[in-house]
Amino acid sequence: MSRPVRRGLLALALLGMAAPAAFAQTFPTRPLSIVVPFAPGGPTDTVSRLVAEAMGRDLGQNVVVENVGGAGGTLGSNRVAQARPDGHTLLLHHIGMATTPTLYRRLPYDPVAAFEPIGLITEVPMSLIARPNFPANNLADVVAVMRQRREELNYANAGIGAASHLCGLLLMSRVDAPMTTVPFRGTGPAMQELLAGRVDLMCDQTTNTTEQIRGNSVRAYAVTTPQRLPTLPDLPTSAEAGLTGFEVSVWHGLYAPRNTPAPIIARLSQSLQTALRDPRLIARFAELGTAPVAQDQATPAAHRTFWLADIAKWRPLIQAAGQYAD
Ligand code: MLT
């Protein structure tokens, strides 16, 4: 090989090595968008807005939240699966990323291969609540009313695969009484219907229920965690209230479309970690009954391991139930 050709190849190789780092240094070049696959005003929206604000401070760009609700979070996920993989369009989604791959057999995207995990964010407790005039003073009363009125009762959720759907399924199976489910594009709008007394019950994340419970605008019966929450000290755990095996919490993570360059994923993960240490975010999470994950969980590798393990955990349960979204 002649010397000029060798030099040319070396220059190209060096350029190739330098390109990703330079790419990451210039990223982001414009405002970012975090797609929330549920309606505004619900728990995923709340977590996303706090993360978007804190990441925006770190990245020096606005991070805009875009709500694309419907079909249990799969419409918004599809939007990100089809987005340009340049790190400017992200998805913030929850436990539904572990259940929809099995629940939905005809998705227009590959629910695992279409995304690059960036990092886990938080794990949020859930709470069982009812319309303000629901005729039950405690969880034992709720169980009695469910067994007596069965499908006459309306249970609000955010569609098949949503956390509120999973929590409702668990409740109905523990009580052995079905209810009529009423799906919304998110539990933000579902909460409005509950407050207006047009649906009976809902199980939702404390990021959406804490303020309503404290303000006595809904009836609250239990938190679905092994311990009581410091933010809702008077609310018993489901086990204390007499219903064992009714425990569920909701993890959240941030994703980019497949083929987003690794240096950009690394920059986004670093920014997420910074956001999760932001005192304003931590304080607001605490008021809503949750906390950021440990820093080593807000990484692509930890997120991928956790996500794939959760898909494997849910798959046999969903298959055994034989209930699919299609
Ligand atoms: C859920 O039930 O999965 C969530 O509450 C949906 C939402 O964030 O609105």
XYZ file of C-alpha atoms and ligand atoms in Angstrom:
335
model
C 0.000 0.000 0.000
C 1.382 3.408 -0.933
C 2.134 5.885 1.828
C -0.603 8.436 0.784
C -3.215 5.656 0.679
C -2.078 4.372 4.113
C -2.243 7.899 5.495
C -5.680 8.325 3.988
C -6.927 5.128 5.584
C -5.436 6.107 8.954
C -7.152 9.488 8.746
C -10.433 7.810 7.945
C -10.028 5.384 10.852
C -9.249 8.242 13.232
C -12.223 10.155 11.915
C -14.374 7.120 12.509
C -13.132 6.854 16.083
C -13.559 10.559 16.748
C -16.968 10.877 15.135
C -19.128 9.441 17.942
C -17.410 11.555 20.614
C -17.821 14.685 18.520
C -21.432 13.703 17.843
C -22.113 13.394 21.560
C -20.420 16.720 22.286
C -22.707 18.554 19.889
C -25.802 16.675 21.039
C -28.477 17.889 21.552
C -28.752 20.347 18.715
C -32.394 21.304 19.275
C -35.218 20.770 21.818
C -35.924 17.164 22.748
C -39.297 15.517 23.006
C -40.298 12.903 25.571
C -43.343 10.984 24.372
C -45.659 9.966 27.201
C -47.874 7.110 25.983
C -50.802 8.263 28.161
C -53.008 11.357 28.499
C -51.913 14.533 30.295
C -52.486 14.830 34.037
C -51.769 11.197 34.937
C -48.848 9.572 36.755
C -46.621 8.892 33.725
C -47.156 12.477 32.619
C -46.249 13.780 36.091
C -43.019 11.763 36.291
C -42.143 12.725 32.701
C -42.587 16.448 33.267
C -40.329 16.378 36.334
C -37.668 14.364 34.475
C -37.998 16.566 31.353
C -37.473 19.752 33.371
C -34.434 18.406 35.193
C -32.851 16.880 32.057
C -33.501 20.121 30.179
C -31.494 22.012 32.818
C -28.627 19.551 32.352
C -28.732 19.352 28.543
C -29.171 23.095 28.015
C -32.171 22.498 25.753
C -35.922 22.438 26.314
C -37.304 18.942 26.792
C -40.922 18.978 25.727
C -43.464 16.376 26.872
C -45.761 15.068 24.161
C -48.779 12.990 25.194
C -49.727 10.249 22.743
C -52.255 8.203 24.716
C -54.300 5.178 23.708
C -54.200 1.389 23.402
C -52.556 0.877 26.810
C -49.485 2.922 25.873
C -48.753 1.165 22.573
C -49.697 4.123 20.324
C -47.124 6.397 21.958
C -44.541 3.604 21.972
C -45.089 3.107 18.250
C -44.553 6.821 17.666
C -41.075 6.561 19.234
C -40.300 3.230 17.559
C -40.767 4.997 14.208
C -38.896 8.197 15.190
C -35.508 9.180 13.793
C -32.845 7.604 16.052
C -30.933 10.796 16.799
C -31.690 11.064 20.527
C -34.148 13.945 20.156
C -37.291 11.808 20.489
C -37.548 9.616 23.585
C -40.176 7.476 25.283
C -40.900 7.487 29.012
C -42.902 4.398 29.804
C -43.581 2.144 32.775
C -44.169 -1.525 33.638
C -46.319 -1.697 30.479
C -43.047 -2.168 28.570
C -42.831 -5.565 30.294
C -46.441 -6.657 29.778
C -47.374 -5.343 26.314
C -44.809 -7.571 24.511
C -46.953 -10.550 25.582
C -50.390 -8.932 25.844
C -50.326 -7.426 22.348
C -49.597 -10.022 19.679
C -50.046 -7.751 16.672
C -48.031 -4.629 17.386
C -46.737 -2.623 14.422
C -43.271 -2.542 16.079
C -41.052 -5.104 17.757
C -41.662 -4.269 21.444
C -38.111 -5.172 22.509
C -35.880 -4.660 19.474
C -37.370 -1.269 18.611
C -35.918 0.492 21.674
C -32.627 1.277 23.371
C -33.038 1.513 27.150
C -31.409 4.605 28.708
C -32.045 4.072 32.405
C -34.615 3.253 35.066
C -36.226 6.220 36.833
C -38.445 5.305 39.762
C -40.733 2.667 41.223
C -44.084 4.069 42.320
C -46.498 2.510 44.847
C -50.165 2.168 43.951
C -53.309 2.901 45.932
C -56.898 1.711 45.720
C -59.366 4.594 45.563
C -63.080 5.119 44.858
C -65.512 7.854 43.937
C -66.258 10.239 46.840
C -69.626 8.650 47.720
C -68.669 4.987 47.221
C -70.494 2.917 49.885
C -67.468 1.346 51.601
C -65.572 2.552 54.669
C -62.624 0.179 54.415
C -61.127 -2.521 52.217
C -63.254 -5.269 53.760
C -66.357 -3.278 52.765
C -64.948 -2.861 49.215
C -64.489 -6.626 48.963
C -68.062 -7.188 50.165
C -69.486 -4.665 47.672
C -67.428 -6.195 44.842
C -68.732 -9.689 45.646
C -72.292 -8.476 45.849
C -72.426 -6.113 42.850
C -69.757 -7.670 40.580
C -70.055 -6.333 36.983
C -72.438 -3.589 38.097
C -69.309 -1.859 39.409
C -67.159 0.191 37.041
C -63.401 -0.043 37.353
C -61.460 2.718 35.532
C -58.128 2.002 33.903
C -55.740 3.278 31.251
C -56.223 0.384 28.822
C -54.901 -3.144 28.541
C -51.327 -3.392 29.793
C -51.509 -0.154 31.803
C -50.525 -0.311 35.454
C -54.096 0.456 36.504
C -55.243 -2.499 34.378
C -52.734 -4.894 36.010
C -53.626 -3.685 39.501
C -57.335 -4.122 38.750
C -56.774 -7.650 37.435
C -54.894 -8.530 40.599
C -57.656 -7.070 42.777
C -60.415 -8.925 40.902
C -58.493 -12.179 41.065
C -57.736 -11.815 44.810
C -61.395 -10.985 45.545
C -62.654 -13.452 42.956
C -65.194 -10.964 41.613
C -65.117 -9.351 38.143
C -65.966 -5.706 37.541
C -66.754 -3.870 34.316
C -63.589 -2.144 33.176
C -63.785 1.304 31.628
C -60.633 2.213 29.666
C -59.346 5.777 29.289
C -56.309 7.167 27.449
C -54.683 7.574 30.849
C -55.610 7.738 34.509
C -55.500 11.551 34.371
C -58.887 11.639 32.575
C -60.016 8.563 34.540
C -59.432 10.496 37.774
C -61.745 13.282 36.548
C -64.514 10.723 35.974
C -63.933 9.210 39.419
C -64.072 12.645 41.077
C -67.342 13.296 39.239
C -68.723 9.984 40.526
C -69.165 8.493 37.061
C -66.926 5.455 37.723
C -66.632 3.515 40.977
C -63.098 2.317 41.639
C -59.543 2.738 40.408
C -56.119 1.518 41.443
C -53.522 4.111 40.519
C -50.039 5.313 41.294
C -49.512 7.608 44.258
C -48.041 10.204 41.889
C -51.649 10.693 40.735
C -53.575 9.970 43.916
C -51.665 11.419 46.887
C -53.064 14.922 46.623
C -56.622 13.697 46.008
C -56.390 11.332 48.992
C -54.988 14.023 51.274
C -57.651 16.472 50.141
C -60.366 13.872 50.800
C -61.682 14.267 47.262
C -61.686 10.498 46.778
C -62.141 7.569 49.143
C -58.910 5.629 49.745
C -58.647 2.079 51.076
C -55.064 0.793 50.870
C -51.581 1.175 49.468
C -50.339 -1.838 47.538
C -46.931 -1.941 49.252
C -45.583 -4.059 52.142
C -45.103 -0.910 54.285
C -47.204 2.194 54.805
C -46.020 5.341 53.031
C -44.676 8.315 55.026
C -46.746 10.590 52.754
C -50.005 8.745 53.553
C -49.388 7.429 57.065
C -53.078 6.815 57.835
C -53.654 4.620 54.808
C -53.197 0.913 55.657
C -51.283 -1.490 53.475
C -53.470 -3.982 51.613
C -52.258 -6.756 53.928
C -53.094 -4.715 57.041
C -56.510 -4.033 55.547
C -57.088 -7.776 55.177
C -56.178 -8.559 51.554
C -52.872 -10.400 51.208
C -51.215 -10.862 47.819
C -52.497 -7.505 46.599
C -49.133 -5.815 46.171
C -47.924 -4.058 43.054
C -45.657 -1.145 42.223
C -44.846 0.502 38.916
C -41.335 0.987 37.541
C -40.555 3.586 34.896
C -37.745 3.911 32.376
C -36.527 6.106 29.536
C -35.994 4.761 25.977
C -34.654 5.913 22.628
C -35.434 4.381 19.245
C -33.240 1.473 18.113
C -29.997 2.478 16.366
C -29.561 5.674 18.373
C -25.750 6.058 18.448
C -24.119 4.723 21.633
C -22.441 8.038 22.580
C -25.849 9.734 22.511
C -27.381 7.003 24.674
C -24.467 7.489 27.086
C -25.023 11.273 27.161
C -28.757 10.816 27.766
C -28.109 8.319 30.536
C -25.649 10.690 32.185
C -28.241 13.450 31.941
C -30.931 11.198 33.433
C -28.608 10.369 36.342
C -28.015 14.088 36.920
C -31.759 14.720 36.756
C -32.433 12.025 39.354
C -30.040 13.791 41.765
C -31.760 17.151 41.228
C -33.059 18.345 44.650
C -36.229 19.800 43.089
C -37.079 16.501 41.429
C -36.280 14.497 44.566
C -38.448 16.776 46.723
C -41.434 16.550 44.359
C -41.079 12.775 43.982
C -41.081 12.516 47.800
C -44.269 14.595 48.087
C -45.891 12.149 45.655
C -44.796 9.074 47.615
C -41.843 7.946 45.508
C -38.085 8.336 45.046
C -35.559 8.066 42.197
C -33.829 4.715 41.676
C -30.221 4.294 42.830
C -27.765 5.854 40.388
C -26.430 2.510 39.121
C -29.971 1.606 38.001
C -30.263 4.674 35.778
C -27.926 3.071 33.224
C -28.680 1.333 29.902
C -27.255 -2.005 31.092
C -29.168 -2.139 34.394
C -32.340 -0.998 32.659
C -32.041 -3.658 29.929
C -31.429 -6.446 32.477
C -34.375 -5.371 34.616
C -36.696 -4.888 31.634
C -35.962 -8.264 30.036
C -36.324 -10.036 33.397
C -39.701 -8.368 33.927
C -40.916 -9.436 30.474
C -39.900 -13.008 31.362
C -41.714 -12.711 34.716
C -44.991 -11.505 33.190
C -45.046 -13.737 30.077
C -46.113 -17.017 31.742
C -48.655 -15.218 33.955
C -50.307 -13.560 30.963
C -50.162 -16.749 28.896
C -51.732 -18.731 31.736
C -54.537 -16.162 32.001
C -54.953 -16.411 28.204
C -56.219 -12.839 27.976
C -54.697 -10.831 25.154
C -55.297 -7.354 23.854
C -56.013 -8.471 20.290
C -51.442 3.469 34.136
O -52.457 3.085 34.660
O -50.686 2.751 33.499
C -51.079 4.919 34.226
O -51.724 5.470 35.274
C -51.365 5.577 32.944
C -51.140 7.051 33.016
O -50.022 7.491 33.272
O -52.102 7.789 32.779
